[in-house]
Amino acid sequence: MKRKYTLLNAEIIDGWCRRGWEWAIPISHEVYEEARRGNFRLLLTPTRPVPREWFGELRGKRVLALASGGGQQGPLLAAQGAEVTVMDLSEEQLRRERHVRDREKYPVRIVCADMSERFPFGDGEFDLIVHPVANVYVHDVRHVWRECFRVLKPGGLLMAGLDNGINFIADEDGCRIENALPIDPLADEALYRRGIETNSGCQFSHTAEEQIAGQLKAGFVLLDLYEDTNGSGRLHDMNIPTFWATLARKR
């Protein structure tokens, strides 16, 4: 019997972390101190920081950093006085979160949990959810939006980084279109095996209907969005956007 794909992904991401994955490098003490002074750049996608006006006043806000371990987003939010909960399934990502917490001595709740399942939180528990690009590792992204809606209080905000699918159709160098959509390794045994062999895990393309209309159908109101590129490679050099970031509010 196959292991659950999310556990497989967490194990693979643990390995990436140990090999120096860029999204597992904790912020420095200097960056944390600068954030305490109100100067910070929080990324949901590779290069463009979240607009400061999206945040409003963070002090005292209950914030869920969803699939956001690694010691990057969580410490920046805590430095603004937010009451932060970090949820991730990768133990290595959470280890880095604890490292920054212990170094800077701020309060944070750290939870190891699977976002493909019911979130381990009560209804209306949070004012804000910060969710960097991570739902490529989840088959049913609509479930993620329903759970985000449930654990946010009325009027709460969801900030999400989203892969728009273009990276999935191109080869590794971004020079040729090689793959048809959708990419679903649970429905395609060859894709599943390739993910294991290449150490890329089970990654899923998601449509705009799943990513954006999915938020709307969960009950959110879309307030704003922006696009971003990979930050490097041919698609980036050609200024082809491969990511979106959205700001949505719970009705």
mmCIF file of C-alpha atoms in Angstrom:
data_model
loop_
_atom_site.group_PDB
_atom_site.id
_atom_site.type_symbol
_atom_site.label_atom_id
_atom_site.label_comp_id
_atom_site.label_asym_id
_atom_site.label_seq_id
_atom_site.Cartn_x
_atom_site.Cartn_y
_atom_site.Cartn_z
ATOM 1 C CA MET A 1 0.000 0.000 0.000
ATOM 2 C CA LYS A 2 1.330 3.449 -0.922
ATOM 3 C CA ARG A 3 2.098 5.945 1.800
ATOM 4 C CA LYS A 4 -0.224 8.924 1.871
ATOM 5 C CA TYR A 5 1.149 11.340 -0.705
ATOM 6 C CA THR A 6 1.320 14.290 1.707
ATOM 7 C CA LEU A 7 3.564 12.301 4.069
ATOM 8 C CA LEU A 8 5.751 11.369 1.120
ATOM 9 C CA ASN A 9 5.975 15.040 0.139
ATOM 10 C CA ALA A 10 6.887 16.050 3.692
ATOM 11 C CA GLU A 11 9.716 13.524 3.725
ATOM 12 C CA ILE A 12 11.023 14.784 0.375
ATOM 13 C CA ILE A 13 10.829 18.401 1.523
ATOM 14 C CA ASP A 14 12.753 17.435 4.663
ATOM 15 C CA GLY A 15 15.541 16.298 2.337
ATOM 16 C CA TRP A 16 15.419 19.537 0.353
ATOM 17 C CA CYS A 17 15.757 21.463 3.605
ATOM 18 C CA ARG A 18 18.848 19.529 4.637
ATOM 19 C CA ARG A 19 20.406 20.295 1.232
ATOM 20 C CA GLY A 20 19.898 24.062 1.543
ATOM 21 C CA TRP A 21 16.532 24.683 -0.180
ATOM 22 C CA GLU A 22 16.041 28.439 -0.471
ATOM 23 C CA TRP A 23 12.591 28.287 1.176
ATOM 24 C CA ALA A 24 14.101 26.631 4.246
ATOM 25 C CA ILE A 25 16.739 29.257 5.073
ATOM 26 C CA PRO A 26 15.639 31.126 8.212
ATOM 27 C CA ILE A 27 15.850 34.887 8.334
ATOM 28 C CA SER A 28 18.883 36.337 10.070
ATOM 29 C CA HIS A 29 18.925 38.140 13.409
ATOM 30 C CA GLU A 30 19.538 41.384 11.524
ATOM 31 C CA VAL A 31 16.463 40.894 9.327
ATOM 32 C CA TYR A 32 14.365 40.100 12.409
ATOM 33 C CA GLU A 33 15.573 43.225 14.206
ATOM 34 C CA GLU A 34 14.832 45.333 11.142
ATOM 35 C CA ALA A 35 11.326 43.845 11.050
ATOM 36 C CA ARG A 36 10.849 44.842 14.692
ATOM 37 C CA ARG A 37 11.471 48.399 13.534
ATOM 38 C CA GLY A 38 8.685 47.984 10.974
ATOM 39 C CA ASN A 39 10.830 47.322 7.918
ATOM 40 C CA PHE A 40 10.172 43.923 6.362
ATOM 41 C CA ARG A 41 9.567 42.159 3.037
ATOM 42 C CA LEU A 42 7.247 39.153 3.275
ATOM 43 C CA LEU A 43 7.109 36.862 0.244
ATOM 44 C CA LEU A 44 4.198 34.665 -0.822
ATOM 45 C CA THR A 45 5.749 34.128 -4.269
ATOM 46 C CA PRO A 46 9.409 34.100 -5.396
ATOM 47 C CA THR A 47 10.253 37.782 -5.860
ATOM 48 C CA ARG A 48 7.459 40.310 -5.221
ATOM 49 C CA PRO A 49 6.816 41.196 -1.582
ATOM 50 C CA VAL A 50 3.274 41.451 -0.287
ATOM 51 C CA PRO A 51 2.088 45.091 -0.460
ATOM 52 C CA ARG A 52 2.288 46.640 2.994
ATOM 53 C CA GLU A 53 -1.278 47.922 2.744
ATOM 54 C CA TRP A 54 -2.542 44.323 2.644
ATOM 55 C CA PHE A 55 -1.492 43.799 6.280
ATOM 56 C CA GLY A 56 -2.950 46.760 8.122
ATOM 57 C CA GLU A 57 -2.178 46.738 11.835
ATOM 58 C CA LEU A 58 -0.702 43.373 12.844
ATOM 59 C CA ARG A 59 -0.131 43.931 16.550
ATOM 60 C CA GLY A 60 -2.393 41.643 18.544
ATOM 61 C CA LYS A 61 -3.804 39.926 15.440
ATOM 62 C CA ARG A 62 -4.137 36.130 15.507
ATOM 63 C CA VAL A 63 -2.271 34.934 12.418
ATOM 64 C CA LEU A 64 -2.022 31.452 10.927
ATOM 65 C CA ALA A 65 1.105 30.960 8.805
ATOM 66 C CA LEU A 66 -0.219 28.028 6.764
ATOM 67 C CA ALA A 67 2.278 25.559 5.238
ATOM 68 C CA SER A 68 4.766 28.249 6.161
ATOM 69 C CA GLY A 69 7.556 26.633 8.159
ATOM 70 C CA GLY A 70 11.186 27.472 7.513
ATOM 71 C CA GLY A 71 11.656 30.511 9.715
ATOM 72 C CA GLN A 72 10.817 33.066 7.039
ATOM 73 C CA GLN A 73 7.243 34.410 7.220
ATOM 74 C CA GLY A 74 6.425 33.495 10.828
ATOM 75 C CA PRO A 75 9.232 35.492 12.481
ATOM 76 C CA LEU A 76 8.421 38.588 10.410
ATOM 77 C CA LEU A 77 4.798 38.440 11.545
ATOM 78 C CA ALA A 78 5.806 37.874 15.162
ATOM 79 C CA ALA A 79 8.167 40.862 14.959
ATOM 80 C CA GLN A 80 5.114 43.019 14.190
ATOM 81 C CA GLY A 81 3.434 41.919 17.417
ATOM 82 C CA ALA A 82 1.093 39.340 15.861
ATOM 83 C CA GLU A 83 0.070 36.203 17.773
ATOM 84 C CA VAL A 84 1.453 33.674 15.309
ATOM 85 C CA THR A 85 0.648 30.012 14.731
ATOM 86 C CA VAL A 86 2.834 28.208 12.185
ATOM 87 C CA MET A 87 1.408 25.028 10.629
ATOM 88 C CA ASP A 88 3.469 22.751 8.409
ATOM 89 C CA LEU A 89 3.893 19.019 7.770
ATOM 90 C CA SER A 90 7.675 19.094 7.246
ATOM 91 C CA GLU A 91 9.533 18.458 10.491
ATOM 92 C CA GLU A 92 12.669 20.060 9.050
ATOM 93 C CA GLN A 93 10.749 23.227 8.210
ATOM 94 C CA LEU A 94 9.334 23.320 11.718
ATOM 95 C CA ARG A 95 12.785 22.723 13.193
ATOM 96 C CA ARG A 96 13.957 25.897 11.469
ATOM 97 C CA GLU A 97 10.927 27.728 12.842
ATOM 98 C CA ARG A 98 11.894 26.651 16.365
ATOM 99 C CA HIS A 99 15.494 27.723 15.721
ATOM 100 C CA VAL A 100 14.461 31.319 14.998
ATOM 101 C CA ARG A 101 11.973 31.323 17.902
ATOM 102 C CA ASP A 102 14.667 30.191 20.334
ATOM 103 C CA ARG A 103 17.209 32.637 18.950
ATOM 104 C CA GLU A 104 14.911 35.676 19.054
ATOM 105 C CA LYS A 105 12.791 34.583 22.045
ATOM 106 C CA TYR A 106 9.306 35.460 20.787
ATOM 107 C CA PRO A 107 6.105 33.484 21.428
ATOM 108 C CA VAL A 108 4.794 31.316 18.589
ATOM 109 C CA ARG A 109 2.622 28.211 18.396
ATOM 110 C CA ILE A 110 4.159 25.571 16.111
ATOM 111 C CA VAL A 111 1.873 22.825 14.806
ATOM 112 C CA CYS A 112 2.750 19.793 12.682
ATOM 113 C CA ALA A 113 -0.377 19.076 10.639
ATOM 114 C CA ASP A 114 -1.550 18.071 7.163
ATOM 115 C CA MET A 115 -3.485 20.747 5.276
ATOM 116 C CA SER A 116 -5.158 18.082 3.147
ATOM 117 C CA GLU A 117 -7.074 17.139 6.306
ATOM 118 C CA ARG A 118 -9.228 19.149 8.706
ATOM 119 C CA PHE A 119 -7.112 21.899 10.266
ATOM 120 C CA PRO A 120 -6.548 21.327 14.020
ATOM 121 C CA PHE A 121 -8.105 24.668 14.982
ATOM 122 C CA GLY A 122 -11.487 25.948 16.064
ATOM 123 C CA ASP A 123 -13.966 27.871 13.954
ATOM 124 C CA GLY A 124 -13.189 31.586 13.686
ATOM 125 C CA GLU A 125 -9.861 31.291 15.509
ATOM 126 C CA PHE A 126 -7.762 33.610 13.301
ATOM 127 C CA ASP A 127 -7.819 37.166 11.977
ATOM 128 C CA LEU A 128 -5.405 36.477 9.120
ATOM 129 C CA ILE A 129 -4.009 33.513 7.186
ATOM 130 C CA VAL A 130 -0.691 33.867 5.343
ATOM 131 C CA HIS A 131 -0.230 31.015 2.863
ATOM 132 C CA PRO A 132 2.870 31.083 0.613
ATOM 133 C CA VAL A 133 2.958 28.879 -2.501
ATOM 134 C CA ALA A 134 2.438 25.379 -1.111
ATOM 135 C CA ASN A 135 -0.861 23.998 -2.358
ATOM 136 C CA VAL A 136 0.955 22.480 -5.347
ATOM 137 C CA TYR A 137 1.605 19.671 -2.850
ATOM 138 C CA VAL A 138 -2.125 19.121 -2.205
ATOM 139 C CA HIS A 139 -4.546 17.365 -4.519
ATOM 140 C CA ASP A 140 -7.790 19.024 -3.395
ATOM 141 C CA VAL A 141 -7.097 22.736 -3.082
ATOM 142 C CA ARG A 142 -10.803 23.525 -2.658
ATOM 143 C CA HIS A 143 -10.620 21.714 0.688
ATOM 144 C CA VAL A 144 -7.821 24.081 1.725
ATOM 145 C CA TRP A 145 -9.994 27.118 0.954
ATOM 146 C CA ARG A 146 -12.964 25.691 2.868
ATOM 147 C CA GLU A 147 -10.785 25.069 5.904
ATOM 148 C CA CYS A 148 -9.243 28.549 5.649
ATOM 149 C CA PHE A 149 -12.747 30.003 5.582
ATOM 150 C CA ARG A 150 -13.792 27.942 8.615
ATOM 151 C CA VAL A 151 -10.878 28.922 10.878
ATOM 152 C CA LEU A 152 -11.018 32.633 10.003
ATOM 153 C CA LYS A 153 -13.296 34.948 11.911
ATOM 154 C CA PRO A 154 -15.900 36.959 9.905
ATOM 155 C CA GLY A 155 -14.014 39.710 8.106
ATOM 156 C CA GLY A 156 -10.731 37.810 8.414
ATOM 157 C CA LEU A 157 -8.210 37.943 5.585
ATOM 158 C CA LEU A 158 -6.526 35.258 3.478
ATOM 159 C CA MET A 159 -3.269 36.034 1.653
ATOM 160 C CA ALA A 160 -2.248 33.205 -0.677
ATOM 161 C CA GLY A 161 0.577 32.558 -3.118
ATOM 162 C CA LEU A 162 -0.550 30.424 -6.080
ATOM 163 C CA ASP A 163 1.178 28.581 -8.925
ATOM 164 C CA ASN A 164 -0.751 29.309 -12.134
ATOM 165 C CA GLY A 165 0.294 26.076 -13.909
ATOM 166 C CA ILE A 166 2.764 27.406 -16.471
ATOM 167 C CA ASN A 167 5.748 25.864 -14.694
ATOM 168 C CA PHE A 168 4.119 22.457 -15.041
ATOM 169 C CA ILE A 169 3.848 22.538 -18.833
ATOM 170 C CA ALA A 170 7.451 23.596 -19.540
ATOM 171 C CA ASP A 171 10.634 21.553 -19.344
ATOM 172 C CA GLU A 172 13.100 22.183 -16.528
ATOM 173 C CA ASP A 173 14.863 24.938 -18.486
ATOM 174 C CA GLY A 174 11.596 26.635 -19.453
ATOM 175 C CA CYS A 175 12.456 26.350 -23.153
ATOM 176 C CA ARG A 176 9.925 23.804 -24.430
ATOM 177 C CA ILE A 177 6.320 22.896 -23.758
ATOM 178 C CA GLU A 178 6.443 19.242 -22.767
ATOM 179 C CA ASN A 179 3.512 18.384 -20.514
ATOM 180 C CA ALA A 180 -0.249 18.441 -20.855
ATOM 181 C CA LEU A 181 -2.456 19.708 -18.050
ATOM 182 C CA PRO A 182 -3.664 18.781 -15.545
ATOM 183 C CA ILE A 183 -0.689 17.331 -13.692
ATOM 184 C CA ASP A 184 -2.119 14.808 -11.248
ATOM 185 C CA PRO A 185 0.260 12.073 -10.056
ATOM 186 C CA LEU A 186 -2.531 10.367 -8.131
ATOM 187 C CA ALA A 187 -4.329 9.725 -11.424
ATOM 188 C CA ASP A 188 -1.213 8.937 -13.480
ATOM 189 C CA GLU A 189 1.092 6.166 -12.252
ATOM 190 C CA ALA A 190 3.913 7.294 -14.557
ATOM 191 C CA LEU A 191 3.825 10.791 -13.080
ATOM 192 C CA TYR A 192 3.799 9.340 -9.579
ATOM 193 C CA ARG A 193 6.853 7.184 -10.300
ATOM 194 C CA ARG A 194 8.649 10.093 -11.961
ATOM 195 C CA GLY A 195 8.067 12.223 -8.870
ATOM 196 C CA ILE A 196 9.698 9.569 -6.717
ATOM 197 C CA GLU A 197 12.605 8.987 -9.097
ATOM 198 C CA THR A 198 13.367 12.697 -9.523
ATOM 199 C CA ASN A 199 12.846 13.489 -5.831
ATOM 200 C CA SER A 200 10.202 16.091 -6.713
ATOM 201 C CA GLY A 201 7.337 14.306 -4.959
ATOM 202 C CA CYS A 202 3.638 14.523 -5.760
ATOM 203 C CA GLN A 203 2.999 17.983 -7.173
ATOM 204 C CA PHE A 204 -0.314 19.039 -8.693
ATOM 205 C CA SER A 205 -1.260 21.725 -11.187
ATOM 206 C CA HIS A 206 -4.380 23.694 -10.266
ATOM 207 C CA THR A 207 -6.641 25.755 -12.481
ATOM 208 C CA ALA A 208 -7.870 29.298 -11.932
ATOM 209 C CA GLU A 209 -11.249 27.724 -11.186
ATOM 210 C CA GLU A 210 -9.696 25.768 -8.322
ATOM 211 C CA GLN A 211 -7.410 28.527 -7.085
ATOM 212 C CA ILE A 212 -9.459 31.705 -7.416
ATOM 213 C CA ALA A 213 -13.036 30.599 -8.057
ATOM 214 C CA GLY A 214 -12.412 28.019 -5.335
ATOM 215 C CA GLN A 215 -11.846 30.831 -2.854
ATOM 216 C CA LEU A 216 -15.011 32.575 -4.016
ATOM 217 C CA LYS A 217 -17.100 29.418 -3.718
ATOM 218 C CA ALA A 218 -15.744 28.843 -0.224
ATOM 219 C CA GLY A 219 -17.274 32.218 0.676
ATOM 220 C CA PHE A 220 -14.389 34.648 0.247
ATOM 221 C CA VAL A 221 -14.533 38.028 -1.474
ATOM 222 C CA LEU A 222 -11.489 38.721 -3.665
ATOM 223 C CA LEU A 223 -9.970 42.101 -2.794
ATOM 224 C CA ASP A 224 -6.720 42.261 -4.743
ATOM 225 C CA LEU A 225 -4.089 40.213 -6.584
ATOM 226 C CA TYR A 226 -0.727 40.476 -8.301
ATOM 227 C CA GLU A 227 1.474 38.320 -10.543
ATOM 228 C CA ASP A 228 5.065 37.189 -10.138
ATOM 229 C CA THR A 229 7.763 35.277 -12.033
ATOM 230 C CA ASN A 230 10.092 32.453 -11.010
ATOM 231 C CA GLY A 231 12.886 34.852 -10.139
ATOM 232 C CA SER A 232 15.345 33.073 -12.462
ATOM 233 C CA GLY A 233 15.415 30.958 -15.627
ATOM 234 C CA ARG A 234 14.097 31.500 -19.134
ATOM 235 C CA LEU A 235 10.462 32.083 -18.163
ATOM 236 C CA HIS A 236 11.618 34.758 -15.739
ATOM 237 C CA ASP A 237 13.925 36.306 -18.345
ATOM 238 C CA MET A 238 10.931 36.531 -20.710
ATOM 239 C CA ASN A 239 8.857 38.133 -17.924
ATOM 240 C CA ILE A 240 6.268 35.333 -18.060
ATOM 241 C CA PRO A 241 4.242 35.304 -14.838
ATOM 242 C CA THR A 242 4.081 31.876 -13.261
ATOM 243 C CA PHE A 243 2.532 32.801 -9.915
ATOM 244 C CA TRP A 244 -0.360 34.809 -8.512
ATOM 245 C CA ALA A 245 -0.883 36.179 -5.037
ATOM 246 C CA THR A 246 -4.408 36.923 -3.845
ATOM 247 C CA LEU A 247 -5.946 38.870 -0.990
ATOM 248 C CA ALA A 248 -9.415 37.727 0.015
ATOM 249 C CA ARG A 249 -11.791 38.447 2.910
ATOM 250 C CA LYS A 250 -14.212 36.134 4.664
ATOM 251 C CA ARG A 251 -17.737 37.453 4.281
#
